[in-house]
Every structure is written in structure tokens, then in C-alpha cells.
Coordinates of C-alpha atoms in Angstrom, one line a residue:
Chain A
X1 CA 17.6 26.6 3.2
X2 CA 16.7 29.9 1.3
X3 CA 13.5 30.0 -1.3
X4 CA 16.7 30.1 -3.8
X5 CA 17.7 27.0 -2.3
X6 CA 14.8 25.2 -1.8
X7 CA 13.6 25.8 -5.6
X8 CA 17.1 23.9 -7.2
X9 CA 16.8 21.1 -4.8
X10 CA 13.2 20.7 -6.4
X11 CA 14.3 18.1 -9.1
X12 CA 17.4 16.9 -7.2
X13 CA 14.5 14.8 -5.0
X14 CA 12.9 12.2 -6.9
X15 CA 10.8 10.9 -3.8
X16 CA 9.7 13.0 -1.2
X17 CA 10.8 15.8 0.5
X18 CA 14.1 16.0 2.5
X19 CA 13.8 17.9 6.1
X20 CA 15.4 20.5 5.0
X21 CA 13.0 21.5 2.4
X22 CA 9.9 20.4 4.7
X23 CA 11.4 23.1 7.3
X24 CA 11.8 25.6 4.8
X25 CA 7.6 24.0 3.2
X26 CA 6.3 24.6 6.9
X27 CA 7.8 28.9 6.9
X28 CA 7.4 29.5 3.3
X29 CA 3.9 30.9 1.8
X30 CA 5.5 30.9 -1.1
X31 CA 7.7 28.2 -1.7
X32 CA 4.5 26.1 -0.5
X33 CA 2.2 27.2 -2.9
X34 CA 4.6 26.6 -5.8
X35 CA 5.4 23.4 -4.9
X36 CA 1.6 22.6 -4.9
X37 CA 1.5 23.8 -8.0
X38 CA 4.2 21.4 -8.7
X39 CA 1.9 18.5 -7.3
X40 CA -0.9 19.6 -9.4
X41 CA 0.8 19.9 -12.4
X42 CA 2.4 16.4 -12.1
X43 CA -0.6 14.9 -11.0
X44 CA -2.7 16.4 -14.5
X45 CA 0.3 15.1 -16.5
X46 CA -0.5 12.0 -15.5
X47 CA -3.7 11.5 -16.8
X48 CA -2.6 12.4 -20.1
X49 CA -3.2 9.1 -22.1
X50 CA -1.2 8.6 -25.5
X51 CA -3.9 9.0 -27.5
X52 CA -4.4 12.8 -26.3
X53 CA -1.0 13.5 -28.7
X54 CA -0.7 14.6 -31.5
X55 CA 0.1 12.6 -34.8
X56 CA 3.4 12.3 -35.9
X57 CA 3.3 15.4 -39.2
X58 CA 2.1 17.8 -36.4
X59 CA 5.4 18.1 -34.6
X60 CA 6.9 17.1 -37.8
X61 CA 5.3 20.6 -39.3
X62 CA 6.2 22.2 -35.3
X63 CA 9.6 20.8 -36.3
X64 CA 10.0 22.2 -40.0
X65 CA 9.1 25.6 -38.9
X66 CA 11.7 25.9 -36.1
X67 CA 14.4 24.8 -38.1
X68 CA 13.2 27.1 -40.6
X69 CA 13.2 29.8 -37.7
X70 CA 16.9 28.0 -37.4
X71 CA 16.0 27.9 -33.6
X72 CA 16.5 24.4 -33.7
X73 CA 19.1 24.2 -35.6
X74 CA 21.9 22.1 -34.3
X75 CA 25.1 23.9 -36.2
X76 CA 24.5 27.0 -34.4
X77 CA 27.4 29.0 -32.5
X78 CA 26.1 28.5 -28.9
X79 CA 24.2 31.3 -26.6
X80 CA 22.1 32.0 -24.5
X81 CA 18.4 30.4 -24.7
X82 CA 16.9 33.8 -24.3
X83 CA 19.3 34.7 -27.0
X84 CA 17.9 31.4 -29.2
X85 CA 14.8 32.1 -28.3
X86 CA 14.6 35.9 -29.3
X87 CA 16.4 36.6 -31.8
X88 CA 15.0 35.9 -34.8
X89 CA 11.6 37.7 -32.4
X90 CA 10.6 39.6 -35.8
X91 CA 7.5 39.9 -37.9
X92 CA 8.7 36.1 -40.0
X93 CA 8.2 34.4 -36.5
X94 CA 4.6 35.5 -36.9
X95 CA 3.8 33.5 -39.7
X96 CA 5.0 30.1 -38.8
X97 CA 4.2 30.8 -35.3
X98 CA 0.5 31.2 -36.8
X99 CA 1.2 27.8 -38.8
X100 CA 1.5 25.6 -35.5
X101 CA -2.1 27.6 -33.3
X102 CA -3.5 26.2 -36.9
X103 CA -2.2 23.4 -36.2
X104 CA -2.8 23.4 -32.0
X105 CA -6.4 24.5 -32.4
X106 CA -7.2 21.5 -35.4
X107 CA -6.6 18.9 -32.7
X108 CA -8.2 21.3 -29.9
X109 CA -11.5 20.7 -32.2
X110 CA -10.5 17.0 -33.6
X111 CA -9.7 15.7 -29.3
X112 CA -12.4 18.2 -28.5
X113 CA -15.1 15.2 -31.3
X114 CA -13.2 13.2 -30.1
X115 CA -13.9 12.6 -25.8
X116 CA -17.0 14.8 -25.9
X117 CA -20.2 12.1 -25.6
X118 CA -22.8 11.9 -27.4
X119 CA -25.3 14.2 -26.6
X120 CA -22.4 16.8 -25.6
X121 CA -21.8 16.4 -29.4
X122 CA -25.1 17.8 -30.7
X123 CA -24.6 20.6 -29.2
X124 CA -20.9 21.4 -30.2
X125 CA -19.8 24.2 -31.0
X126 CA -15.8 25.2 -31.9
X127 CA -13.8 27.3 -29.0
X128 CA -12.6 29.9 -31.5
X129 CA -15.0 32.2 -33.0
X130 CA -14.2 32.1 -36.8
X131 CA -10.9 29.7 -37.6
X132 CA -10.9 30.4 -40.9
X133 CA -9.3 33.9 -40.4
X134 CA -6.8 33.7 -38.7
X135 CA -3.4 36.0 -38.9
X136 CA -4.4 35.6 -43.2
X137 CA -3.3 38.6 -43.0
X138 CA 0.0 37.7 -42.2
X139 CA 0.3 35.6 -43.9
X140 CA 0.0 37.5 -47.3
X141 CA 2.0 40.1 -46.2
X142 CA 4.6 37.8 -45.6
X143 CA 4.0 36.6 -49.7
X144 CA 4.3 40.3 -50.4
X145 CA 7.9 40.1 -48.7
X146 CA 8.8 36.8 -50.1
X147 CA 7.2 36.4 -53.1
X148 CA 4.7 39.0 -54.9
X149 CA 5.2 37.2 -57.9
X150 CA 2.8 34.3 -56.2
X151 CA 0.7 36.7 -54.6
X152 CA -2.4 36.2 -56.6
X153 CA -1.7 31.9 -56.7
X154 CA -1.8 32.7 -52.6
X155 CA -4.4 34.7 -52.8
X156 CA -6.4 32.1 -54.7
X157 CA -5.5 29.5 -52.0
X158 CA -5.7 31.1 -49.1
X159 CA -10.0 31.8 -50.2
X160 CA -10.3 28.2 -51.1
X161 CA -8.9 26.7 -47.5
X162 CA -11.1 28.8 -45.6
X163 CA -14.4 28.1 -48.3
X164 CA -13.4 24.6 -46.8
X165 CA -12.8 25.0 -43.2
X166 CA -16.2 26.9 -43.5
X167 CA -17.9 23.3 -45.6
X168 CA -15.8 21.1 -42.7
X169 CA -17.4 22.9 -39.8
X170 CA -20.7 23.3 -41.1
X171 CA -20.6 19.8 -41.5
X172 CA -19.5 18.7 -38.6
X173 CA -22.2 21.4 -37.3
X174 CA -24.8 19.4 -38.8
X175 CA -24.0 15.3 -37.8
X176 CA -21.6 15.8 -34.8
X177 CA -21.0 11.7 -34.9
X178 CA -19.6 11.5 -38.6
X179 CA -16.2 10.5 -38.2
X180 CA -15.4 12.0 -42.4
X181 CA -16.8 15.0 -41.0
X182 CA -14.2 15.7 -38.1
X183 CA -11.4 14.1 -40.6
X184 CA -12.4 16.7 -43.1
X185 CA -12.4 19.1 -40.7
X186 CA -8.7 18.3 -39.1
X187 CA -7.3 18.2 -42.6
X188 CA -8.8 21.3 -43.5
X189 CA -6.8 22.9 -41.1
X190 CA -3.8 21.2 -42.1
X191 CA -4.0 22.2 -45.2
X192 CA -4.4 25.3 -44.7
X193 CA -1.2 25.2 -42.1
X194 CA 0.5 23.7 -44.8
X195 CA 0.1 26.6 -46.7
X196 CA 1.4 29.2 -44.1
X197 CA 4.7 26.7 -44.0
X198 CA 5.2 27.3 -47.6
X199 CA 4.7 30.8 -47.5
X200 CA 7.6 30.1 -45.3
X201 CA 9.8 27.9 -47.5
X202 CA 12.7 28.6 -46.7
X203 CA 14.2 28.1 -50.4
X204 CA 12.6 31.8 -50.5
X205 CA 14.5 34.4 -51.7
Chain B
X1 CA 16.1 47.9 -96.2
X2 CA 19.7 45.4 -95.9
X3 CA 21.2 47.8 -93.4
X4 CA 18.0 48.1 -91.0
X5 CA 17.8 43.9 -91.3
X6 CA 21.6 44.3 -90.6
X7 CA 21.5 46.2 -87.0
X8 CA 18.3 44.0 -86.2
X9 CA 20.3 40.7 -86.2
X10 CA 23.0 42.6 -84.9
X11 CA 21.0 43.2 -82.0
X12 CA 19.7 40.4 -81.4
X13 CA 23.2 38.7 -81.6
X14 CA 24.2 40.6 -78.9
X15 CA 21.0 39.6 -76.6
X16 CA 22.0 36.3 -77.3
X17 CA 25.3 37.1 -76.6
X18 CA 24.9 38.8 -73.1
X19 CA 22.7 35.9 -72.2
X20 CA 24.8 33.6 -72.7
X21 CA 27.5 34.8 -71.4
X22 CA 25.7 35.5 -68.3
X23 CA 24.5 32.0 -67.8
X24 CA 27.3 29.6 -66.2
X25 CA 28.1 26.2 -65.4
X26 CA 29.4 25.4 -62.2
X27 CA 29.7 21.0 -61.6
X28 CA 30.8 19.8 -57.6
X29 CA 31.5 16.6 -55.8
X30 CA 31.5 15.0 -52.9
X31 CA 32.0 11.7 -51.5
X32 CA 29.5 10.3 -49.1
X33 CA 29.2 7.0 -47.2
X34 CA 25.5 4.8 -48.0
X35 CA 22.2 6.2 -46.3
X36 CA 23.3 9.9 -47.3
X37 CA 21.6 13.5 -46.6
X38 CA 21.0 15.0 -49.6
X39 CA 19.3 18.4 -49.5
X40 CA 18.4 21.3 -52.7
X41 CA 17.1 24.6 -52.2
X42 CA 16.2 26.7 -54.8
X43 CA 14.6 29.2 -55.0
X44 CA 14.0 29.7 -59.0
X45 CA 14.8 26.7 -61.3
X46 CA 14.2 23.1 -61.4
X47 CA 15.4 20.2 -59.7
X48 CA 16.2 16.4 -61.0
X49 CA 17.9 13.5 -58.9
X50 CA 19.6 10.5 -60.1
X51 CA 21.0 7.5 -59.5
X52 CA 24.7 8.2 -59.8
X53 CA 27.0 4.7 -59.7
X54 CA 29.1 5.9 -56.5
X55 CA 29.0 6.9 -53.9
X56 CA 29.7 10.5 -54.6
X57 CA 27.2 13.0 -54.9
X58 CA 27.6 15.2 -57.9
X59 CA 25.7 18.6 -58.9
X60 CA 25.8 20.0 -61.7
X61 CA 24.6 23.3 -61.9
X62 CA 23.0 25.7 -64.4
X63 CA 23.8 29.6 -63.4
X64 CA 21.6 32.4 -65.1
X65 CA 23.2 35.3 -64.0
X66 CA 25.8 36.1 -61.7
X67 CA 23.2 37.8 -59.4
X68 CA 23.3 33.9 -57.8
X69 CA 25.5 31.5 -56.3
X70 CA 25.7 28.4 -54.6
X71 CA 26.7 27.9 -51.8
X72 CA 27.1 24.3 -50.4
X73 CA 28.2 22.7 -47.5
X74 CA 29.2 18.8 -46.8
X75 CA 28.7 17.8 -43.6
X76 CA 29.6 14.3 -41.6
X77 CA 27.5 12.4 -45.2
X78 CA 25.2 15.0 -44.7
X79 CA 25.1 18.1 -48.3
X80 CA 23.7 20.7 -48.4
X81 CA 23.7 22.8 -51.6
X82 CA 21.5 26.1 -51.9
X83 CA 21.2 28.5 -54.0
X84 CA 22.0 32.0 -52.3
X85 CA 20.0 35.0 -54.6
X86 CA 22.2 38.1 -54.4
X87 CA 21.1 41.7 -54.5
X88 CA 18.2 42.6 -57.1
X89 CA 18.4 39.1 -57.9
X90 CA 14.3 38.2 -59.7
X91 CA 13.0 35.5 -60.8
X92 CA 15.1 35.2 -64.3
X93 CA 18.6 36.4 -63.9
X94 CA 18.3 33.9 -60.1
X95 CA 17.8 30.9 -61.9
X96 CA 19.6 28.2 -61.5
X97 CA 18.5 24.7 -62.5
X98 CA 20.5 22.1 -60.4
X99 CA 21.2 17.8 -61.9
X100 CA 22.4 15.9 -59.0
X101 CA 23.6 12.3 -59.3
X102 CA 22.6 11.0 -55.5
X103 CA 23.5 7.2 -54.1
X104 CA 20.2 5.7 -54.4
X105 CA 19.9 5.0 -51.4
X106 CA 20.4 8.2 -50.1
X107 CA 17.7 10.3 -48.7
X108 CA 16.9 13.6 -50.8
X109 CA 15.0 16.9 -49.8
X110 CA 14.7 19.3 -52.4
X111 CA 13.0 22.5 -52.0
X112 CA 12.0 25.4 -54.9
X113 CA 9.6 28.3 -55.2
X114 CA 8.5 27.9 -58.6
X115 CA 10.1 25.3 -61.1
X116 CA 10.4 21.8 -61.5
X117 CA 11.1 19.0 -59.2
X118 CA 12.0 15.6 -60.0
X119 CA 13.7 12.4 -59.0
X120 CA 13.5 9.2 -59.9
X121 CA 15.2 5.6 -58.9
X122 CA 16.3 5.9 -55.5
X123 CA 15.3 4.1 -52.4
X124 CA 16.2 6.6 -50.4
X125 CA 13.0 8.6 -48.6
X126 CA 12.6 11.4 -51.1
X127 CA 10.4 15.0 -50.0
X128 CA 9.9 17.2 -52.3
X129 CA 8.7 21.2 -51.2
X130 CA 7.3 23.6 -53.4
X131 CA 4.6 25.9 -53.6
X132 CA 4.3 26.2 -57.4
X133 CA 6.6 24.0 -58.4
X134 CA 5.6 20.8 -60.2
X135 CA 6.8 17.4 -59.1
X136 CA 7.3 14.9 -60.8
X137 CA 8.7 11.4 -58.6
X138 CA 9.3 8.2 -60.6
X139 CA 10.6 4.5 -60.3
X140 CA 11.6 4.9 -56.5
X141 CA 11.0 1.6 -54.4
X142 CA 10.6 0.7 -50.7
X143 CA 11.2 4.2 -49.0
X144 CA 8.7 7.5 -47.9
X145 CA 7.9 10.0 -50.9
X146 CA 7.1 13.2 -49.7
X147 CA 5.3 15.9 -51.5
X148 CA 4.3 19.6 -50.4
X149 CA 2.8 21.7 -53.0
X150 CA 0.7 24.9 -53.4
X151 CA -0.9 24.5 -56.6
X152 CA 1.9 22.4 -58.5
X153 CA 1.1 19.2 -60.3
X154 CA 2.3 16.6 -58.8
X155 CA 2.6 13.2 -60.8
X156 CA 3.7 9.7 -58.8
X157 CA 5.3 7.1 -61.4
X158 CA 5.7 3.5 -60.3
X159 CA 6.5 3.5 -56.6
X160 CA 6.4 -0.1 -54.8
X161 CA 6.4 -0.3 -50.9
X162 CA 5.8 3.6 -50.1
X163 CA 4.8 4.9 -48.2
X164 CA 3.0 8.2 -49.8
X165 CA 2.3 11.4 -48.0
X166 CA 0.9 14.2 -51.1
X167 CA -0.2 17.2 -49.6
X168 CA -1.5 19.7 -52.2
X169 CA -3.5 23.2 -52.5
X170 CA -5.3 23.0 -55.5
X171 CA -2.5 21.6 -57.9
X172 CA -4.0 18.1 -59.4
X173 CA -2.2 14.5 -58.6
X174 CA -1.7 11.8 -60.6
X175 CA -0.3 8.4 -59.2
X176 CA -0.1 6.0 -62.0
X177 CA 1.5 2.0 -60.6
X178 CA 1.9 3.8 -56.9
X179 CA 1.3 0.9 -54.2
X180 CA 2.8 0.7 -50.3
X181 CA 1.8 0.4 -47.2
X182 CA 0.3 3.9 -46.8
X183 CA -0.4 5.3 -49.8
X184 CA -2.5 9.4 -49.1
X185 CA -3.3 12.4 -50.7
X186 CA -5.0 15.4 -48.6
X187 CA -6.0 18.1 -51.3
X188 CA -8.7 20.8 -51.4
X189 CA -9.7 21.3 -54.5
X190 CA -6.9 19.4 -56.7
X191 CA -8.4 16.5 -58.9
X192 CA -6.6 13.0 -58.0
X193 CA -6.6 11.0 -60.3
X194 CA -4.9 6.9 -59.2
X195 CA -3.9 4.2 -61.5
X196 CA -2.8 0.7 -60.2
X197 CA -3.9 -1.9 -58.4
X198 CA -4.3 -0.9 -54.8
X199 CA -0.8 -3.2 -53.9
X200 CA -1.8 -6.0 -51.3
X201 CA -2.9 -4.6 -47.6
X202 CA -2.0 -1.9 -47.5
X203 CA -4.2 1.9 -46.7
X204 CA -5.1 4.5 -49.4
X205 CA -7.1 7.4 -49.0
X206 CA -7.7 10.2 -51.4
X207 CA -9.2 13.2 -49.9
X208 CA -10.4 16.6 -51.5
X209 CA -13.0 18.7 -50.9
X210 CA -14.2 20.5 -54.1
X211 CA -11.7 17.9 -56.8
X212 CA -12.6 15.6 -58.6
X213 CA -11.5 11.8 -58.3
X214 CA -11.1 8.9 -60.7
X215 CA -9.7 5.8 -60.1
X216 CA -9.2 2.8 -62.3
X217 CA -7.9 -0.5 -60.9
X218 CA -7.1 -3.6 -62.9
X219 CA -9.4 -6.8 -63.3
X220 CA -7.6 -8.1 -59.7
X221 CA -6.8 -5.3 -57.8
X222 CA -8.8 -6.7 -54.2
X223 CA -10.1 -3.7 -52.4
X224 CA -12.2 -3.1 -49.4
X225 CA -13.1 0.1 -50.9
X226 CA -15.7 3.1 -49.7
X227 CA -16.5 6.5 -51.4
X228 CA -18.0 8.9 -50.7
X229 CA -19.1 12.8 -51.6
X230 CA -20.2 14.8 -49.0
X231 CA -22.3 17.0 -52.2
X232 CA -21.6 16.0 -55.2
X233 CA -21.7 12.4 -57.0
X234 CA -20.1 8.7 -56.9
X235 CA -20.3 6.2 -59.2
X236 CA -18.3 2.9 -59.8
X237 CA -18.3 0.7 -62.6
X238 CA -16.7 -2.2 -60.9
X239 CA -18.7 -5.5 -59.4
X240 CA -18.6 -4.4 -55.6
X241 CA -19.6 -7.2 -52.7
X242 CA -21.6 -4.8 -50.5
X243 CA -20.5 -4.6 -47.8
X244 CA -23.3 -5.9 -44.9
X245 CA -22.4 -2.6 -42.6
X246 CA -20.9 0.7 -43.5
X247 CA -21.1 3.5 -40.0
X248 CA -22.0 6.4 -42.4
X249 CA -25.0 6.5 -44.4
X250 CA -24.8 5.0 -47.9
X251 CA -27.0 6.9 -50.1
X252 CA -27.2 6.4 -53.4
X253 CA -25.4 8.8 -55.6
X254 CA -23.6 10.1 -53.0
X255 CA -21.7 7.1 -51.0
X256 CA -21.2 3.9 -52.0
X257 CA -18.6 0.8 -49.8
X258 CA -18.0 -3.1 -50.9
X259 CA -15.4 -4.7 -51.7
X260 CA -13.2 -5.7 -54.9
X261 CA -11.8 -9.5 -55.4
X262 CA -10.4 -11.4 -52.2
X263 CA -10.7 -10.5 -49.4
X264 CA -7.6 -11.6 -47.5
X265 CA -5.6 -9.3 -50.1
X266 CA -7.5 -6.6 -49.3
X267 CA -6.2 -3.5 -48.8
X268 CA -8.4 -0.5 -47.5
X269 CA -9.2 1.9 -49.9
X270 CA -11.2 5.1 -49.1
X271 CA -12.4 8.2 -51.4
X272 CA -13.9 11.0 -49.6
X273 CA -14.5 14.7 -50.9
X274 CA -17.3 17.7 -50.0
X275 CA -18.3 18.3 -53.2
X276 CA -16.4 16.2 -55.7
X277 CA -17.1 13.7 -57.9
X278 CA -15.4 10.5 -57.3
X279 CA -15.1 7.3 -60.0
X280 CA -14.4 4.6 -59.9
X281 CA -13.6 2.5 -62.8
X282 CA -12.1 -1.4 -63.9
X283 CA -9.3 -0.8 -67.0
X284 CA -8.8 -4.1 -69.2
X285 CA -4.8 -4.5 -68.4
X286 CA -2.9 -8.1 -68.7
X287 CA -1.2 -8.6 -65.6

């Protein structure tokens, strides 16, 4: 059995390994390391709790962003996966990507706060240096191109939502156990994510 | 003098005539089945959706110039309408105003960047989205109503048994007679105004970071209410039975929590703001 044959056969084996696979793994350190990594991933995945799942709104936002970029449009003509993924890889992609990143950042903050115990919460710090500045320039560039007449409105709203993120963050820092504070922070991130979505509104020219 | 006046009138007439010539109307018909999906995307202009008497979708479009055209596509039970801006189109020449009739059970998705979005008398899901769009939704029942705006005002009236989610950054949000299992408004700086009875056994969550929140309820309301403003003020004119236990501090003037009416029928009402004011008031009204 070759390395390629082994890798192709991995997905087809549900319970353990075949004698051919075992023989190859004994003599091939690369494939052996790969199988070890896969086993680690499977084990870690089994430990993921249902509570760790993002809310449906998050998936909805991601779906909307992907649809707008045409990546999951069902009527699209068949093509290779690589083509589908990279055909639209221009600067425009940065905005929905940033929106998804924002949601992910908000979730990360929220989940860390949920899973951190009380003693740790007092020393909790968000692992993102300055999330409120994340990709703001990309957003404004997008607006300048797509909706120049609304640039001032976007700037004002961006400023307000950044302030709300800072306020909510300071509230969390002051009272790490405050559920309202945590929810406010998550809401603020989702509002900023929505701003990115609106900037990419498909009805824009 | 007379000649000068005649010249001016002629010029005005020419401008009006050219506008009328450039403006055109179009009407499209689509036969659909039950629970059809209708999507209208329009960068500039208004979209108004009303129920049709039968299983047909009727689209009336007023195009304000020849620099915009209406793309339409029907795929099975789904109809997509899109204003297609041609080269040189701007907010004036690219404007299209739509009046759309859909079967009442249709799911409707409306997008515009700067205009008005209106939907009424439907019982299919309604989703409206637009950065500067002013949104007006009324007389909807047993459906999801989802709204996203940046600075457009949002007005929802007489939404019964709805699953309502409104996200607005700075636009004011008014809910009048809106009830359902879930009613949620999240705003950054917009003002939220709720007038209604909070239904039965629903969850109502009104949140604005810096905007004020006003809730006005009739005497027969049953609700389990908690209100909190971190840096602002809270006021209530409603006699509440105080709760024995809350998980947040009930700082006087900054928070209150209690029950009004019958506990068994209570909805959960959460009013939250960071720096805005919250006011819960009672209004006299016959049931």
C-alpha cells in the first residue's frame, strides 16, 4: 500500500485499521503522524459541547455573507472547489470575512467568559488587542466605492458602535460576572458585524 | 417681460416633459404555489408589498430613467426581482419604486440601501434589510419578522404571534401592538418605543446601548419585568410586585425588577441600556 492509497482509504474505514493499513503505518512515519493527528482531532471533536455551538444568528450571518459572494449560490454552474473558493477573491471579500471575524471574536469573548471560573474571571482580559479597530478601513473603503453618499452615515455609526464595544468591554472588565455586561459586549460585536453586512448589501449598485 | 416669462415656462415644461418621458412603468406577473418565496432588491427607491387575491405575484415598477432595468427570474416557487443599474446610474436615475402583490402566505425578502420598505397583511415570513431604509411593517400574523437597518427608522404595528427580531444601529424603533413568543430589538444608539401588552408567555428583550427605551403598557398587562441602565436612569409608573431575588444589583434609579398582573400569564420583559433612560408607564385603554 502506498501513502496515497492509505490516505484515500482512511475515510472508508469506520472501525480501526485494516491489516494493509497497519503494515504501511509501521513503516511510514509521515502517514503514522497523520493518523495520530486525525485521531487527536476526532477525540477533541468528541469533547465539544452543544453549548459551544454558535447561535443560529451567527450561522445565518455567515450564510448571508457567503451567499452574497456567490460562494454557496445553488444555481452556480459546476466548477472545481478551488475555483469556487478563489474566483471572487478580491478586496471585496475582506469585508464579509471581517464581519465573520467580528462574530467569531465576539463569540470567543463570550465563550471564554462563560467557561472561565469565578476566580479566573477577575483577571479576565480579552485576547484581542483592540477589537473595535478591526478592519474599519476596509469597511469605509467598501462604502466609498459602493455607497459614497452614505459615507458620513457609515462613519458616524461605525464610531458609535466602536464606542459601544469599548463601553461594554469596560463594563465587563469592571464586573466580569455580570451577565448583562457580557451580553452587551456580544450585542455590540453583532451590531458591528451587521454594519459590515449592510456595507456589502447585495442591493447596492 | 411676457416673452421672458414664456421662455421660462417653456423651459420648465421641457424639463417636466423629459422627466415624464424618461419615467416608465412595467408590470410583471408570476404564478406561484403555496408558501412561495419572493425577493426584491432595489438600491434606490421604495418597495411596498401587499397581499394578492390569488396565487399570483404582481410586480408594478416605476423606473425613473432608462439607466435602470428590472431583472426578474422565477425558479419554481421562487421569484427574484432585482433593479439592475446600468452605466452612469445614480441615486436619482437609478431609482425604481415597486408595488408588489404576493400571496399572503409567501415569504418575502426585501432589500434596499436607501428608500422605504413596507409590508402589510401577510402571514408568511418577512425579512427587510437596508442601511438607510425606513421600514414600516403592519398587520402580520404567525410569522417571522426580521429587520436590519443602520439609520433607518423602523415601525412595526399589529404584529401578532410573531417571531420578531429588529437590529438597528441608530434608527429609532417603534413597536405598536407587537406580540409573540420572541420580540427582540437590539440597537446601538436608536430610541426604542414599545406600546402594547407584551402578550402572553413571550420573551421581550429591548436593548439599546445609548438610546432611550420607553414601554407603555395597558392595565391588564401580565409581565415579569426587569429594567436596568448602567449609566442612565430608570423610571416606572407601574405598580410592580418586587422580586425577592435578582441576579443584578437593584441600584435605586438605575434598575428595577418585578411582576405586574397575573404571574401565570406573564411574559418575560427585559429592558436594557448602557447610558440611555428607561421609562415603563401605564396607559389607560379599554380591552
